[in-house]
Amino acid sequence: MNDLKEGREQWGSRLGFILAAMGSAVGLGNIWRFSYVTGESGGAAFLLIYILCILAIGIPILMAEFTIGRRAQSDVVGSFETLAPGKPWVLAGFLGVASAFIILSFYAVVAGWSLHYFVQYLSGGPSIDAEGGYGGYFGEFISSPLQPLFWQFAFMVLTVGIVFVGVKKGIEKSNKILMPLLAVLVLVLAGYSMTLGGAQEAIAFLFTPDWSSLTDPNVYFAALGQAFFSLSLGMGALITYGSYLSKKDKLPGAAVSVAGLDTLFAIVAGLMIFPAVFAFGIEPDSGPGLVFITLPGIFDSITGGGIFGLAFFFLLSAAALSSGVSLLEVAVAYFMRKFQWSRQKTAIFIGFIIFILGIPSSLGLGILSDVQIFGRDIFDTMDFIASNIFLPIGGLIIALFVGWGWKKADALDASDFGDTLIGNGWILILRFFAPVAIFIIFLSSIGVL
Ligand code: TRP
């Protein structure tokens, strides 16, 4: 049985696919975005809802994306066109391509910060004056116009380079060694961070919910967006990756391992950041700079900690790269097919446009910081539109498509669940629970409920 399209690239092995999907999921979202959003959203209540979002909405939609991609063997737009020709579901595909542009545009800005810190640690770490500390250093760095743009550009060059050589060669191998190394390092640093004196406060902050915040719709909204962002969900990155799979692979196991590892990563990252946040007296709601202010303090307090700084920012940049690659691949796969361009030409062209698109986000933290859109700077606005609005809407359409737009028997067969209890439960979640939950979270966040 060969349901593959001639000439399409494919993963070399089942492990290769799982690693690539994990590489996409694990990135800045787990360390940078998770910790600052958790900090801003009050900690434990947010974490609880976040985990519920992963389990009840994230994993089922992740399965839906894998299933669609493998069955359709095409990019986000092409997949819907193949499975449901002439139907409006393809809207999710276009939304996905748009999200890829927006997310990668600001993602590259933050990945650029990580590259900058890595290079700083090549010569001992960022040098600070006593007054401003690492917060001052970070603030000065991101508000200087040119430096962050240079590193953002460098990150885009690396990302384009990997997509340029192709899915299998470029993506599959890149993270086999580096991701486990990052996991070990984050674990070790979490252990160390707990000895700094802020452990008790951090554990309380992360695991003792303030139940009253469960009535705050914004906490749900933030948790849903973070779940989609962290799992690389809702814009077809995993449809695209699933499309490079053959029929032999079993999907449910892959979906659960990707989500499990991703969530574990985030929690351990929280255990690394928050004890230090409290030990150093940093405000948990300091915003997007949180890890860049906190971590150098940790490295400083270790004798010879510069080497940890070097390793950490190297591995964080690598993790960002494998995520960035999955974002770029969504757009590249679509434009390649649509216009019959070569992979190389498409990667360079799209990569350049995304770099340009990211410039306002970077400048929005410095010389353009007066530009505010509904109280958000440009960077936050891009993140908000993509992560909190486009991704959940994309996920909603994907859930509805598999639940309602596809014959149930087909969907069950394509997913490897078959007509089992779990399979039927999955369909029920996609039909009712996930769409309704997303809808309610949306309505309540705009104050309608
Ligand atoms: N999940 C990645 C992270 O946590 C970011 C990412 C990669 C992403 N591909 C995506 C987010 C697709 C949303 C959609 O860093």
PDB file of N, CA, C and O in Angstrom, residues 21 120 128 159 193-194 204-205 218 263 265 306 395:
ATOM      1  N   ALA A  21       9.301  16.654  15.271  1.00  0.00           N
ATOM      2  CA  ALA A  21       8.113  17.255  15.875  1.00  0.00           C
ATOM      3  C   ALA A  21       8.444  17.786  17.266  1.00  0.00           C
ATOM      4  O   ALA A  21       7.995  18.864  17.667  1.00  0.00           O
ATOM      5  N   GLN A 120      28.004  36.714  23.844  1.00  0.00           N
ATOM      6  CA  GLN A 120      28.546  37.391  25.026  1.00  0.00           C
ATOM      7  C   GLN A 120      29.282  36.398  25.934  1.00  0.00           C
ATOM      8  O   GLN A 120      30.334  36.709  26.483  1.00  0.00           O
ATOM      9  N   ILE A 128      28.196  44.079  33.070  1.00  0.00           N
ATOM     10  CA  ILE A 128      27.163  44.975  33.582  1.00  0.00           C
ATOM     11  C   ILE A 128      27.751  45.971  34.547  1.00  0.00           C
ATOM     12  O   ILE A 128      28.774  45.737  35.176  1.00  0.00           O
ATOM     13  N   THR A 159      18.091  29.778   9.911  1.00  0.00           N
ATOM     14  CA  THR A 159      16.828  29.080   9.676  1.00  0.00           C
ATOM     15  C   THR A 159      16.636  28.793   8.184  1.00  0.00           C
ATOM     16  O   THR A 159      16.296  27.671   7.789  1.00  0.00           O
ATOM     17  N   SER A 193      19.327  26.069  40.963  1.00  0.00           N
ATOM     18  CA  SER A 193      18.526  27.257  41.239  1.00  0.00           C
ATOM     19  C   SER A 193      17.746  27.112  42.552  1.00  0.00           C
ATOM     20  O   SER A 193      17.550  28.082  43.290  1.00  0.00           O
ATOM     21  N   MET A 194      17.347  25.860  42.830  1.00  0.00           N
ATOM     22  CA  MET A 194      16.595  25.588  44.068  1.00  0.00           C
ATOM     23  C   MET A 194      17.433  25.842  45.319  1.00  0.00           C
ATOM     24  O   MET A 194      16.892  25.963  46.416  1.00  0.00           O
ATOM     25  N   ALA A 204       5.664  27.457  45.952  1.00  0.00           N
ATOM     26  CA  ALA A 204       4.333  27.956  46.284  1.00  0.00           C
ATOM     27  C   ALA A 204       3.742  28.703  45.088  1.00  0.00           C
ATOM     28  O   ALA A 204       2.571  28.529  44.745  1.00  0.00           O
ATOM     29  N   PHE A 205       4.567  29.508  44.448  1.00  0.00           N
ATOM     30  CA  PHE A 205       4.093  30.301  43.313  1.00  0.00           C
ATOM     31  C   PHE A 205       3.610  29.409  42.169  1.00  0.00           C
ATOM     32  O   PHE A 205       2.574  29.659  41.558  1.00  0.00           O
ATOM     33  N   ASN A 218      -8.929  36.003  31.715  1.00  0.00           N
ATOM     34  CA  ASN A 218      -7.652  36.231  31.041  1.00  0.00           C
ATOM     35  C   ASN A 218      -6.637  35.140  31.302  1.00  0.00           C
ATOM     36  O   ASN A 218      -5.755  34.896  30.482  1.00  0.00           O
ATOM     37  N   THR A 263       5.689  19.527  27.697  1.00  0.00           N
ATOM     38  CA  THR A 263       5.162  20.043  28.958  1.00  0.00           C
ATOM     39  C   THR A 263       6.184  19.880  30.083  1.00  0.00           C
ATOM     40  O   THR A 263       6.376  20.771  30.914  1.00  0.00           O
ATOM     41  N   PHE A 265       9.360  19.836  29.776  1.00  0.00           N
ATOM     42  CA  PHE A 265      10.379  20.851  29.535  1.00  0.00           C
ATOM     43  C   PHE A 265       9.976  22.188  30.157  1.00  0.00           C
ATOM     44  O   PHE A 265      10.769  22.852  30.812  1.00  0.00           O
ATOM     45  N   GLY A 306      30.262  30.924  33.673  1.00  0.00           N
ATOM     46  CA  GLY A 306      30.234  31.395  32.296  1.00  0.00           C
ATOM     47  C   GLY A 306      30.083  30.257  31.309  1.00  0.00           C
ATOM     48  O   GLY A 306      29.419  30.371  30.282  1.00  0.00           O
ATOM     49  N   GLY A 395      -6.835  26.081  15.350  1.00  0.00           N
ATOM     50  CA  GLY A 395      -7.076  24.809  16.036  1.00  0.00           C
ATOM     51  C   GLY A 395      -8.554  24.457  16.060  1.00  0.00           C
ATOM     52  O   GLY A 395      -8.939  23.299  15.883  1.00  0.00           O
TER      53      GLY A 395
END
